[in-house]
One Martini backbone bead per residue (centre of mass of N, CA, C, O) as a GRO file, in nm:
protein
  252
    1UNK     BB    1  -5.045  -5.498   4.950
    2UNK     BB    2  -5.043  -5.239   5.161
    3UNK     BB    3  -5.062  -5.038   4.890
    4UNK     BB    4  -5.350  -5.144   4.746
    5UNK     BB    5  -5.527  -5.087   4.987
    6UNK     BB    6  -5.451  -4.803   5.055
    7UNK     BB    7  -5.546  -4.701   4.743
    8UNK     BB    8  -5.846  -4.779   4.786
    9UNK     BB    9  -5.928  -4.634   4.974
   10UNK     BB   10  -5.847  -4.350   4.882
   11UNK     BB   11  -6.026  -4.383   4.611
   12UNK     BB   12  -6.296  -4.412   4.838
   13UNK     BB   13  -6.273  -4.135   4.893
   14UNK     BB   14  -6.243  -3.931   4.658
   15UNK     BB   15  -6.532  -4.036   4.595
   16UNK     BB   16  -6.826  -3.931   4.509
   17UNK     BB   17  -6.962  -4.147   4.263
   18UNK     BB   18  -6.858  -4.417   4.279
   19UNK     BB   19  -6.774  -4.718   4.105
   20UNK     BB   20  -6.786  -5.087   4.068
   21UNK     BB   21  -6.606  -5.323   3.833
   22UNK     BB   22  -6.604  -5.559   3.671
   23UNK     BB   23  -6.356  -5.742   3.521
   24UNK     BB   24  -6.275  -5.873   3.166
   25UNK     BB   25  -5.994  -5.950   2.987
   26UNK     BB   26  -5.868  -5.952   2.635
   27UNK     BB   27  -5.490  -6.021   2.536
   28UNK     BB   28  -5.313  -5.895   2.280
   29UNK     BB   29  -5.133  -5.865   1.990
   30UNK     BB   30  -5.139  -5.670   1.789
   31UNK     BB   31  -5.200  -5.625   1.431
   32UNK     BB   32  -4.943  -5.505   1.333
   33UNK     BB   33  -4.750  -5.727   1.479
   34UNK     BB   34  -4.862  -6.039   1.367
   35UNK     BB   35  -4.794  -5.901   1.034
   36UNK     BB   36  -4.497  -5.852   1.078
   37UNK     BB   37  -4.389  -6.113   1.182
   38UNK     BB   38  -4.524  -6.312   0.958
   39UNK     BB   39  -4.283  -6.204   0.748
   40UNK     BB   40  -4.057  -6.336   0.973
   41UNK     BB   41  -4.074  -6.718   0.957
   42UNK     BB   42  -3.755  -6.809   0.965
   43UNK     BB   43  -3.450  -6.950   0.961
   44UNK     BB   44  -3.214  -6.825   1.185
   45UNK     BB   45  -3.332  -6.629   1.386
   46UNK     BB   46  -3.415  -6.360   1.588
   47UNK     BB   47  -3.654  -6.377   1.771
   48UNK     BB   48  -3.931  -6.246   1.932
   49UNK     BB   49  -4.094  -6.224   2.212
   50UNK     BB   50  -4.374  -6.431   2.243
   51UNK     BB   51  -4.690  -6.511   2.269
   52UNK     BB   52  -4.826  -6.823   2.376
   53UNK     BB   53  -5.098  -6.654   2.472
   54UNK     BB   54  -5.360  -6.570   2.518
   55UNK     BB   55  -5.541  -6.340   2.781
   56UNK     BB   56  -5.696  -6.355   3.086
   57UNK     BB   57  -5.795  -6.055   3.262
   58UNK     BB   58  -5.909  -5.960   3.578
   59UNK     BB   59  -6.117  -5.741   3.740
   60UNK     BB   60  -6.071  -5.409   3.884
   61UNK     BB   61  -6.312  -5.081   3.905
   62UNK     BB   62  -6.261  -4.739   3.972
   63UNK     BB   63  -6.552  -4.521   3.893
   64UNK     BB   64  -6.621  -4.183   3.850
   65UNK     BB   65  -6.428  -4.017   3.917
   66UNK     BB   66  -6.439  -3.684   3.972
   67UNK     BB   67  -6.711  -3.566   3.828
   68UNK     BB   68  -6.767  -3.419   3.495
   69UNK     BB   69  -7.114  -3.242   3.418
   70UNK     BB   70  -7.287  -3.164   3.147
   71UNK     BB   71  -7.535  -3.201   2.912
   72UNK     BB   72  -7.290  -3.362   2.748
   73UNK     BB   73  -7.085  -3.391   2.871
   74UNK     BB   74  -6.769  -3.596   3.044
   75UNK     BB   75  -6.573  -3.601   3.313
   76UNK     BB   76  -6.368  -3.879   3.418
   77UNK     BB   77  -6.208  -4.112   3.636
   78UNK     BB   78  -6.010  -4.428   3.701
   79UNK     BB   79  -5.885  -4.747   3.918
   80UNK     BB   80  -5.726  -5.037   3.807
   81UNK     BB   81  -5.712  -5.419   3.846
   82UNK     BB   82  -5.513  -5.657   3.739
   83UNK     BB   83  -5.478  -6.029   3.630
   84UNK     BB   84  -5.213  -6.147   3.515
   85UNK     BB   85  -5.055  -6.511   3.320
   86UNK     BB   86  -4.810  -6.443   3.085
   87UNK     BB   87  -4.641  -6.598   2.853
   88UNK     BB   88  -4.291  -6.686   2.707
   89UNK     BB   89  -4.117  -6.686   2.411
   90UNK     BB   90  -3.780  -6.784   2.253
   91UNK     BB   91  -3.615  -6.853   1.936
   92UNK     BB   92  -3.252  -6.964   1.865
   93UNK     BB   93  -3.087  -6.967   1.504
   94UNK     BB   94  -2.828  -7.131   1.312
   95UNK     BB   95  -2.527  -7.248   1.140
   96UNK     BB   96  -2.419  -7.411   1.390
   97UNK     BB   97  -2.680  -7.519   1.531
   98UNK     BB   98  -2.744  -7.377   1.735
   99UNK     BB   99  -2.979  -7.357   2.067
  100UNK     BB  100  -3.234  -7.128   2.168
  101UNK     BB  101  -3.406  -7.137   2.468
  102UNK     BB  102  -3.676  -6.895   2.593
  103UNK     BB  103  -3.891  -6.848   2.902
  104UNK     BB  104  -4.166  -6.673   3.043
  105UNK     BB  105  -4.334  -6.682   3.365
  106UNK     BB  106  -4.622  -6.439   3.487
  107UNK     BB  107  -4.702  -6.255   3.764
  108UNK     BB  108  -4.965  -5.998   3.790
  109UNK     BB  109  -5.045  -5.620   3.826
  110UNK     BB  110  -5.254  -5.421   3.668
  111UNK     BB  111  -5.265  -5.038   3.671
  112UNK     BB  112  -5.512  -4.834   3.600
  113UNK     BB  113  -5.527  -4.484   3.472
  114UNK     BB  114  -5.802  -4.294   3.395
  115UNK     BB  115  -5.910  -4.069   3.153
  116UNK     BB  116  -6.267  -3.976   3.085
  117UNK     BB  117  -6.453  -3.917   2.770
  118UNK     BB  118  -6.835  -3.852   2.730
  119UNK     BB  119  -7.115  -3.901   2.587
  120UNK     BB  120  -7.419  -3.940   2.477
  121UNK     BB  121  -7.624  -4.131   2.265
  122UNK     BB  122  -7.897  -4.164   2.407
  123UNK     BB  123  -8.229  -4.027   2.522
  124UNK     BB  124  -8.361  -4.341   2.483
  125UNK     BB  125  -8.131  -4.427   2.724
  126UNK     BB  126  -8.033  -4.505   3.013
  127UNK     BB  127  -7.725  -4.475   3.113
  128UNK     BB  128  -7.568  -4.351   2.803
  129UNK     BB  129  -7.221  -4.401   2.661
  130UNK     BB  130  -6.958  -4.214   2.434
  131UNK     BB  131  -6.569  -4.243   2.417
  132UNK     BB  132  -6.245  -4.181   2.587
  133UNK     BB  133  -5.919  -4.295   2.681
  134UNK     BB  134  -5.651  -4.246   2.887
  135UNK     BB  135  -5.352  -4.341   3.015
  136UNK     BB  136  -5.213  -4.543   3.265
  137UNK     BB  137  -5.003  -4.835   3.346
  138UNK     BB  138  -4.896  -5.057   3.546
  139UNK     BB  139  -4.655  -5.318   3.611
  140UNK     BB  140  -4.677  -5.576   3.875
  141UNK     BB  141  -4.470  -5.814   4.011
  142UNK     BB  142  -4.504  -6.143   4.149
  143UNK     BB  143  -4.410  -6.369   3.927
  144UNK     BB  144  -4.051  -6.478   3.710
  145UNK     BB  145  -3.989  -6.695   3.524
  146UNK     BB  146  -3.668  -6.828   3.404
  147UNK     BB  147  -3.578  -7.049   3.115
  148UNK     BB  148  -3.286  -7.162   2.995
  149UNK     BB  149  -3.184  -7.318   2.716
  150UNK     BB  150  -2.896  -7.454   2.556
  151UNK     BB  151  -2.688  -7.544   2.231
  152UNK     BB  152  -2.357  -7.637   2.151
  153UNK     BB  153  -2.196  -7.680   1.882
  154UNK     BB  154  -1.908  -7.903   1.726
  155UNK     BB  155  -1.725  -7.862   1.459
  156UNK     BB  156  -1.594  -7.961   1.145
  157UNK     BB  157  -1.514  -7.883   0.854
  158UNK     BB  158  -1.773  -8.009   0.754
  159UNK     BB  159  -2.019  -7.920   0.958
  160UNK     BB  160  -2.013  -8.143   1.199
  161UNK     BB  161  -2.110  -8.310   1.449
  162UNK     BB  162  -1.899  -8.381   1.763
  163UNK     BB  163  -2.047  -8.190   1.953
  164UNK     BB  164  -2.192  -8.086   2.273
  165UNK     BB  165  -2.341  -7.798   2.448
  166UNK     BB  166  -2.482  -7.774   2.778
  167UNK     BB  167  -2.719  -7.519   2.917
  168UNK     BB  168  -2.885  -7.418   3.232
  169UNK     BB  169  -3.181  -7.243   3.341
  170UNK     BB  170  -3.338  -7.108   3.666
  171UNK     BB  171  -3.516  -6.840   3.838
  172UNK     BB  172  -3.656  -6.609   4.023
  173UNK     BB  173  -3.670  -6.244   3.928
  174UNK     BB  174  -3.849  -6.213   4.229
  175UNK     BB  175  -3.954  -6.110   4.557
  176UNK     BB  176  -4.204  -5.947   4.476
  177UNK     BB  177  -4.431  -5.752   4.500
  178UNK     BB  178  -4.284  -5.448   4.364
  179UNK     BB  179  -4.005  -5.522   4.210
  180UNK     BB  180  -4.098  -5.511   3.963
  181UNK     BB  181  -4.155  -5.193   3.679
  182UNK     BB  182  -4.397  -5.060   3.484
  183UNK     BB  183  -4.492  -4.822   3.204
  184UNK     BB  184  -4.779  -4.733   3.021
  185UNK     BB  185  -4.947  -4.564   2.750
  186UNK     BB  186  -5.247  -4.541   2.707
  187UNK     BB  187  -5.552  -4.638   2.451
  188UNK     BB  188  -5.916  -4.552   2.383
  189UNK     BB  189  -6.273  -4.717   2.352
  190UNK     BB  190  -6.597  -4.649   2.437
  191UNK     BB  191  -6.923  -4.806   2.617
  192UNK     BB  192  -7.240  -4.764   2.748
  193UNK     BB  193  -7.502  -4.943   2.950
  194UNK     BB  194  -7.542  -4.911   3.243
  195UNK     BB  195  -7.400  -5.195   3.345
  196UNK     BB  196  -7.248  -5.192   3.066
  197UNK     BB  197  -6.924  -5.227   2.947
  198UNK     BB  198  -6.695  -5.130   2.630
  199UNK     BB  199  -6.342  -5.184   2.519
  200UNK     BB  200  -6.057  -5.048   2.335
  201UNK     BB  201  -5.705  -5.105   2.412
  202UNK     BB  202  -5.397  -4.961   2.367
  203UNK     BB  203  -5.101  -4.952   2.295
  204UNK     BB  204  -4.850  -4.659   2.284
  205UNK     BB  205  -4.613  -4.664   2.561
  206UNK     BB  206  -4.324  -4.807   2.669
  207UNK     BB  207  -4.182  -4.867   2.978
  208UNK     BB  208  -3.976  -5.099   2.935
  209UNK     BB  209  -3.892  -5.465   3.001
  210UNK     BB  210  -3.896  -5.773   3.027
  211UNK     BB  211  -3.595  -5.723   3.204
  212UNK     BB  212  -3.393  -5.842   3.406
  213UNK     BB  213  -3.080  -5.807   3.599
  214UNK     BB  214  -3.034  -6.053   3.768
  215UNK     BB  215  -2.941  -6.244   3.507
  216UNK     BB  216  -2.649  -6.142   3.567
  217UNK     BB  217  -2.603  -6.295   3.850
  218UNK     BB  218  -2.511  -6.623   3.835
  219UNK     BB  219  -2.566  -6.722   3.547
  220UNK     BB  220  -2.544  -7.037   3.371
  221UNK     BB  221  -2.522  -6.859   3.141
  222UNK     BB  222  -2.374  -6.727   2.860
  223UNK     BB  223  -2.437  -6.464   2.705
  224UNK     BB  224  -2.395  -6.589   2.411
  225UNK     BB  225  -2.619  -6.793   2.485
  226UNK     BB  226  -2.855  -6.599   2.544
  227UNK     BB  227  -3.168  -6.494   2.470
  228UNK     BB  228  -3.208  -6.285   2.700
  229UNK     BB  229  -2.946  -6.122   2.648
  230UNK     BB  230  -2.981  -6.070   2.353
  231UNK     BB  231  -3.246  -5.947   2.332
  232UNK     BB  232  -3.156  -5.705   2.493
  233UNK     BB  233  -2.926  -5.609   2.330
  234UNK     BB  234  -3.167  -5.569   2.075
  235UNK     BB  235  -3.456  -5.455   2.217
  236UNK     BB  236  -3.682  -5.729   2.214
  237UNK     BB  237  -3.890  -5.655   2.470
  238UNK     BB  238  -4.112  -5.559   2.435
  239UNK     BB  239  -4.432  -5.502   2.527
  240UNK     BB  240  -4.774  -5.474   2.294
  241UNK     BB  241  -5.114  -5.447   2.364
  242UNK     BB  242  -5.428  -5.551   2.288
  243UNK     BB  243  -5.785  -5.452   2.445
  244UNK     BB  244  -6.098  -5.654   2.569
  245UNK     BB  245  -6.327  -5.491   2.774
  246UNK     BB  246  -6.561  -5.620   3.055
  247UNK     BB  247  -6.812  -5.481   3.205
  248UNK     BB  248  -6.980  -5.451   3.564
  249UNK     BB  249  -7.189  -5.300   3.762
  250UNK     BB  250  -7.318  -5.271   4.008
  251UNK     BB  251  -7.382  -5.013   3.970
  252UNK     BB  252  -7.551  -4.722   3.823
   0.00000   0.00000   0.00000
């Protein structure tokens, strides 16, 4: 927490017309994936941990740093702060009848560094502009909740049940703020009309993916039965996400 501290001083001592926006997003899996996902939803297969819910990520934005304009061009940074509460779920099924469920239950702190250009909307507008920004967002975890339940069953000649064996664990996979990092290249397009400012943006690259190694050591559960760990052998843990911000200039 005293790194986010102290880059908030640093980014408000070289801000020359800084200014302070209140954010609120609505985050969810874009809709290229969403269409792609709903084409595989059979029985017995490896799904992909999947967002359980969209989320609302509320947020702080230092803007308009370091702006450059002319008549009509205008280009500046901005650097911003959101806190989101994401829940993940992957569940897989076989022809042996076992079953694992795996949640992944997460706080975080995303943090944007965005370059943004923009031009004037109308001149019969005070202090409107419409442009596109591109930039990185870093995503440091602040808890990591991992739970994992597997059910492993013992077949007879004729593929009936005749025992289970039952696996469990449970555990945070991070000692605390910035111990697990994360980096994706976002990209998006805004607008803005005075106080109010509105944007839809996509990821781009992600680097990294939901998987922490901690999970490697003295797991309870065997790896050829973990959901998680077949998930990372698998490479399907990415995720990424679009999302539309309002925001609120506290001044103009």
């Amino acid at each position: 927490m005293k790194h986010v501290i102290s880059l908030l001083a640093c980014s408000l001592a070289f801000s020359v017309n800084g200014q302070i926006k209140i954010n609120l997003s609505m985050q969810t899996p874009p809709i290229n994936e969403a269409v792609f996902n709903g084409k595989f939803l059979k029985a017995y297969q490896l799904y992909e941990y999947s967002s359980q819910r969209n989320f609302i990520s509320p947020g702080i934005e230092l803007d308009n740093l370091l702006p450059r304009e002319t008549a009509d061009l205008k280009l500046h940074y901005c650097l911003g702060f959101y806190y989101a509460n994401s829940d993940f779920i992957g569940v897989y099924g076989n022809y042996n009848q076992n079953q694992l469920v795996s949640e992944i239950k997460t706080n975080v702190i995303n943090i944007p560094l965005f370059a943004r250009g923009s031009v004037k909307i109308s001149e019969l507008i005070d202090n409107n502009r419409m442009g596109i920004e591109l930039g990185v967002v870093t995503t440091a975890w602040i808890n990591y909740d991992l739970n994992e339940i597997a059910s492993i069953k013992s077949l007879d000649v004729d593929g009936n049940v005749i025992g289970e064996t039952i696996y469990q664990d449970r555990r945070n996979l991070v000692d605390g703020f910035g111990d697990k990092l994360n980096c994706k290249a976002v990209g998006g397009a805004f607008v803005y009309v005075n106080r109010f400012y509105l944007s839809f943006r996509m990821d781009i690259i992600s680097v990294g993916d939901l998987y922490s190694n901690r999970a490697d050591k003295a797991w309870n559960i065997p790896s050829e039965y973990s959901f998680y760990q077949l998930s990372h052998k698998e490479g399907r843990m990415k995720r990424t996400y679009s999302s539309i911000t309002l925001s609120f200039r506290l001044w103009r």
